[in-house]
Short mmCIF file of C-alpha atoms in Angstrom, two decimals:
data_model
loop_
_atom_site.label_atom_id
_atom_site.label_comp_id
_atom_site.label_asym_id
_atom_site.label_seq_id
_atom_site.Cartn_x
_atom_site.Cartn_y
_atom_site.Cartn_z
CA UNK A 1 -22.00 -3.64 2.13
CA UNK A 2 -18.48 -3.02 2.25
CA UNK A 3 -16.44 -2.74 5.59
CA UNK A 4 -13.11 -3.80 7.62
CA UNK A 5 -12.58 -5.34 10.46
CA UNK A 6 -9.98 -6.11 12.86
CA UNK A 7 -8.97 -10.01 13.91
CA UNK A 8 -6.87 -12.09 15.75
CA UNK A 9 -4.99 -14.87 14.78
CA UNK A 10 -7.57 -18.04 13.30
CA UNK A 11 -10.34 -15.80 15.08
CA UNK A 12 -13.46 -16.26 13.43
CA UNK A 13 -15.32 -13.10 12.67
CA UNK A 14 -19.14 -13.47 11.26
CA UNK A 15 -21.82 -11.11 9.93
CA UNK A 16 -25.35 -11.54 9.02
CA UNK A 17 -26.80 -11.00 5.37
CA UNK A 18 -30.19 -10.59 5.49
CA UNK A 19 -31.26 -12.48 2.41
CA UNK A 20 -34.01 -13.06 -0.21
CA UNK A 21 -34.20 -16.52 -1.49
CA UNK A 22 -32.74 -17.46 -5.48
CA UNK A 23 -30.34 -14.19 -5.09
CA UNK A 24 -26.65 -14.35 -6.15
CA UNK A 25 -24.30 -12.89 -3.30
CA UNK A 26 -20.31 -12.00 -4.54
CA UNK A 27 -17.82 -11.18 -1.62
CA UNK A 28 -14.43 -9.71 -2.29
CA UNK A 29 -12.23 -9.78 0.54
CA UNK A 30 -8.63 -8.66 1.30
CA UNK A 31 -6.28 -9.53 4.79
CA UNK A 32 -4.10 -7.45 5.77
CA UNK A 33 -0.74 -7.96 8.20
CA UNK A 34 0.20 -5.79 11.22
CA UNK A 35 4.12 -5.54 10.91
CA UNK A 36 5.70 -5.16 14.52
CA UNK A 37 8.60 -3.19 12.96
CA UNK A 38 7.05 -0.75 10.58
CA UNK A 39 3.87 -0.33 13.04
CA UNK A 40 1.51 -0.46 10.18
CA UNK A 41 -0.50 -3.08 8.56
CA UNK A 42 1.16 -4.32 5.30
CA UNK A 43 -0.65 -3.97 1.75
CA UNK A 44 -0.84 -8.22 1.54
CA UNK A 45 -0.17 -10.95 3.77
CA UNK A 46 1.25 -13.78 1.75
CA UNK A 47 1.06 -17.31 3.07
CA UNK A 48 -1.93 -16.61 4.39
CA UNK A 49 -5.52 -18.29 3.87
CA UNK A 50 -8.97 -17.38 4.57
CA UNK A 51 -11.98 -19.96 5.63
CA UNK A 52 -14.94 -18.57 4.07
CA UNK A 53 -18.53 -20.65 5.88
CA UNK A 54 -21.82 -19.20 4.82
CA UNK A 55 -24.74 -21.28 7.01
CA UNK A 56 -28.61 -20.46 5.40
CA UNK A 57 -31.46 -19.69 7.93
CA UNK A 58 -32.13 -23.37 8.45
CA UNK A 59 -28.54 -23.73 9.96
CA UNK A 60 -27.40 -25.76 6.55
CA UNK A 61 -23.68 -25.15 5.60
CA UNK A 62 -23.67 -23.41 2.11
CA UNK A 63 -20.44 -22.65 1.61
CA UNK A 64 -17.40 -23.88 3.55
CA UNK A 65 -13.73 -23.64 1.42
CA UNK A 66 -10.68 -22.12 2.25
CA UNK A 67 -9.07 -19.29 -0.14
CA UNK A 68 -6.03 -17.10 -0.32
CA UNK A 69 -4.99 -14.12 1.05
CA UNK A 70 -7.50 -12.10 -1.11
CA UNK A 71 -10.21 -13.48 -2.89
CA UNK A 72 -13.89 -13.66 -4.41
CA UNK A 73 -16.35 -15.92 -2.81
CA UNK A 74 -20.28 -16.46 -4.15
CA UNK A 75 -22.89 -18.22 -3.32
CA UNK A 76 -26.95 -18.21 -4.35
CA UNK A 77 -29.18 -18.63 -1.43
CA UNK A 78 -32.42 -20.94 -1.77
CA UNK A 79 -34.17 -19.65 1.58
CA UNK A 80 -34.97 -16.58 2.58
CA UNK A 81 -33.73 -14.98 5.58
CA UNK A 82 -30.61 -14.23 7.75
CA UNK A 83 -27.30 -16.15 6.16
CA UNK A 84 -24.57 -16.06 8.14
CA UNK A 85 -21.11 -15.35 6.82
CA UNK A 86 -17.98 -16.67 8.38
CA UNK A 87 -13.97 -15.60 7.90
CA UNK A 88 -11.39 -17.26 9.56
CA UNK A 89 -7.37 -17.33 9.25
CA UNK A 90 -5.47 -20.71 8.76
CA UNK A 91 -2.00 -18.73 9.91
CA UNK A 92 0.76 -20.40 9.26
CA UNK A 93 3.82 -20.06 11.23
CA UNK A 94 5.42 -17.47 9.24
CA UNK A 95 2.58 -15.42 10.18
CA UNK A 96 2.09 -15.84 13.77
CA UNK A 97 5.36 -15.16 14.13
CA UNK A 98 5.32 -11.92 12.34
CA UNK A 99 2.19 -10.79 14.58
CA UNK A 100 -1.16 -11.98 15.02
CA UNK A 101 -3.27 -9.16 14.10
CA UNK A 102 -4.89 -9.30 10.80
CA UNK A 103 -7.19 -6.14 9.35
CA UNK A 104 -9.84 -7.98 6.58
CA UNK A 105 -11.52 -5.77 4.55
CA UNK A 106 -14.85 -6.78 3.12
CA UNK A 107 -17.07 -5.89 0.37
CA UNK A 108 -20.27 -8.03 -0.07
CA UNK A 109 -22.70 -7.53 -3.09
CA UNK A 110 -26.03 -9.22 -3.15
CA UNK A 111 -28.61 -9.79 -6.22
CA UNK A 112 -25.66 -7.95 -8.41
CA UNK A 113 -24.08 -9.65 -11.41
CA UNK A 114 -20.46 -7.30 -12.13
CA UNK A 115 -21.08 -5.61 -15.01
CA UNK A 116 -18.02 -6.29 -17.69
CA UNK A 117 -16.71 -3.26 -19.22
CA UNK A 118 -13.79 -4.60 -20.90
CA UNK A 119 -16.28 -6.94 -22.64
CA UNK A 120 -18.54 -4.37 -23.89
CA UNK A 121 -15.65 -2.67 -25.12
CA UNK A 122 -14.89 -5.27 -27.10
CA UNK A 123 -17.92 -5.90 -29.08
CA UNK A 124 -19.68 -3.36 -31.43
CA UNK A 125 -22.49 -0.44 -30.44
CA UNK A 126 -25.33 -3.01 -30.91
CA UNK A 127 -24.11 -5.54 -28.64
CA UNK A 128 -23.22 -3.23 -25.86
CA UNK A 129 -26.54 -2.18 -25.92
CA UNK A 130 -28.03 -5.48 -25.43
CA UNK A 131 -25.66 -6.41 -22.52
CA UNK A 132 -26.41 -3.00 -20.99
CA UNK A 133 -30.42 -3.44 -21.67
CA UNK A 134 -29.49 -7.39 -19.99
CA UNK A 135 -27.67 -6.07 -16.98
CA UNK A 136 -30.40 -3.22 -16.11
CA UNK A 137 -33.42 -6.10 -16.58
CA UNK A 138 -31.14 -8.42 -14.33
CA UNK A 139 -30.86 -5.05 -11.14
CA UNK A 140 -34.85 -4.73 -12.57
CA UNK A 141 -35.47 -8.43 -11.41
CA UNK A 142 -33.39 -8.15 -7.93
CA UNK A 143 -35.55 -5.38 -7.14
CA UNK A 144 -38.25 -6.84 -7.72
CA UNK A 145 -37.08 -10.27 -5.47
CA UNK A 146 -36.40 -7.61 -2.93
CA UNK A 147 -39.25 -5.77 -2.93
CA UNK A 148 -41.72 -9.42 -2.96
CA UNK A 149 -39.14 -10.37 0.43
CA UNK A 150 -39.89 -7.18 2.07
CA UNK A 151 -43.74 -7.70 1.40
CA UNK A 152 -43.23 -10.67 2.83
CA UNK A 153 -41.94 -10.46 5.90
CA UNK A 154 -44.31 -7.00 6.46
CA UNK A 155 -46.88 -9.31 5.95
CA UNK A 156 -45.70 -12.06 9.11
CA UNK A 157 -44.86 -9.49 10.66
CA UNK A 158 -48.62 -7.55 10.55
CA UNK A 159 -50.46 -11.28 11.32
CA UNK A 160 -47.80 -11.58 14.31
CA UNK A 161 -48.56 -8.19 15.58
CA UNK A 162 -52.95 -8.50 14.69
CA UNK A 163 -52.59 -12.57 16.75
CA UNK A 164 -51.17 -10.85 19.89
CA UNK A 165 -53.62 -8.03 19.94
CA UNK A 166 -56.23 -10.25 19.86
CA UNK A 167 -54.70 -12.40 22.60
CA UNK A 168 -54.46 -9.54 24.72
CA UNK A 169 -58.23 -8.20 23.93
CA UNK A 170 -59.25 -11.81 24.83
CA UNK A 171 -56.76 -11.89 27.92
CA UNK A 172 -58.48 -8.62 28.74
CA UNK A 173 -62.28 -9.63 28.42
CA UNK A 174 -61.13 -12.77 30.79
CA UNK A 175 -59.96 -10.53 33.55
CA UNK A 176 -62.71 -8.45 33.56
CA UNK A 177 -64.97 -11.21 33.89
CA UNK A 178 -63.05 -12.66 36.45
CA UNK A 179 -63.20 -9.58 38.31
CA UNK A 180 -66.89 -9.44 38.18
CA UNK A 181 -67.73 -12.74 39.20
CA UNK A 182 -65.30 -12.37 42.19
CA UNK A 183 -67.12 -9.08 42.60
CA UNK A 184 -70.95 -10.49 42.56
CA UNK A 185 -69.45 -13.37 45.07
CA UNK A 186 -67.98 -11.26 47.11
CA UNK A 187 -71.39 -9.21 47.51
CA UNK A 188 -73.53 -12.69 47.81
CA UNK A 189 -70.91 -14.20 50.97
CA UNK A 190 -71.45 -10.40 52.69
CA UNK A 191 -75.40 -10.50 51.66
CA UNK A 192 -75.98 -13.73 53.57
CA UNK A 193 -73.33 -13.44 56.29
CA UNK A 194 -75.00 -9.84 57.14
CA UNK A 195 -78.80 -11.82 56.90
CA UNK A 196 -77.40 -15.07 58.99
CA UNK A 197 -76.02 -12.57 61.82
CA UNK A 198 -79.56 -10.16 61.60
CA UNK A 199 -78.50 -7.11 60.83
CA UNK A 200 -80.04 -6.71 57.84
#
């Protein structure tokens, strides 16, 4: 996932990560300054810090620290589900005063370990082989967690969806036999008022 977004002065801007549970996430971020003279936003904003909050499904505070102007954040998640991450500016007043409109640019990885070309460049033909071989069984095993979460929550899903049609075919079968007994009494009360008044 990689996007940008616009915000204002210690604004607090959030988006949702769906999840699996025991999966590395790595977020690389970068804030940008709007400059009132040059009408443009500036290639860094020094002085400036980022709060980074990442809350778990279960509304538990994973990650809460405060970073620089660009930065790398990770965390591993232990529950499954919808994680919510969190930026916010601490401006200082060198800032503010400059302008209070900040573009953040954000690139968020899950289940992906950066794969270290300088390091494989280092070693000799056999060893970059085995980190290469390492690295695919590592995306192997994330696909794998991803694919297990997905059959997961198809599966909730699929008993959610088969309980309500059955509470509507039994909400169904109760009407109906509702109906019918109101029916039947309704047929008995004219029956005996039409007998009780003789004319039938």
């Amino acid at each position: 996932l990689a996007l940008y977004f616009h915000s204002g002065e210690r604004e607090e801007k959030c988006i949702i990560e769906d999840v699996p549970s025991d999966t590395l996430v790595i977020g690389n971020y970068k804030v940008q300054r709007w400059d009132m003279h040059k009408q443009e936003f500036l290639e860094s904003a020094p002085g400036l810090g980022m709060f980074v909050t990442v809350t778990t499904p279960s509304a538990e505070v994973l990650l809460s620290k405060l970073y620089g102007p660009q930065g790398t954040f990770s965390f591993t998640s232990y529950l499954p589900g919808e994680h919510i991450i969190c930026l916010q500016s601490n401006s200082t007043r060198l800032v503010a005063f400059a302008g209070s409109k900040l573009r953040v640019h954000l690139d968020i990885r899950v289940g992906e370990h950066f794969f270290d070309e300088s390091a494989v460049q280092a070693k000799d033909k056999v060893n970059e082989v085995n980190l290469r071989l390492e690295h695919i069984i590592e995306q192997i095993n994330h696909v794998s967690k991803e694919q297990n979460y997905e059959r997961e929550r198809e599966e909730k899903f699929r008993k959610t969806s088969e309980e309500t049609n059955s509470n509507i075919l039994w909400w169904a079968i109760v009407q109906t036999l509702i109906l019918i007994s109101v029916g039947i009494w309704q047929i008995k009360s004219l029956r005996d008022f039409f007998i009780s008044k003789k004319i039938v």
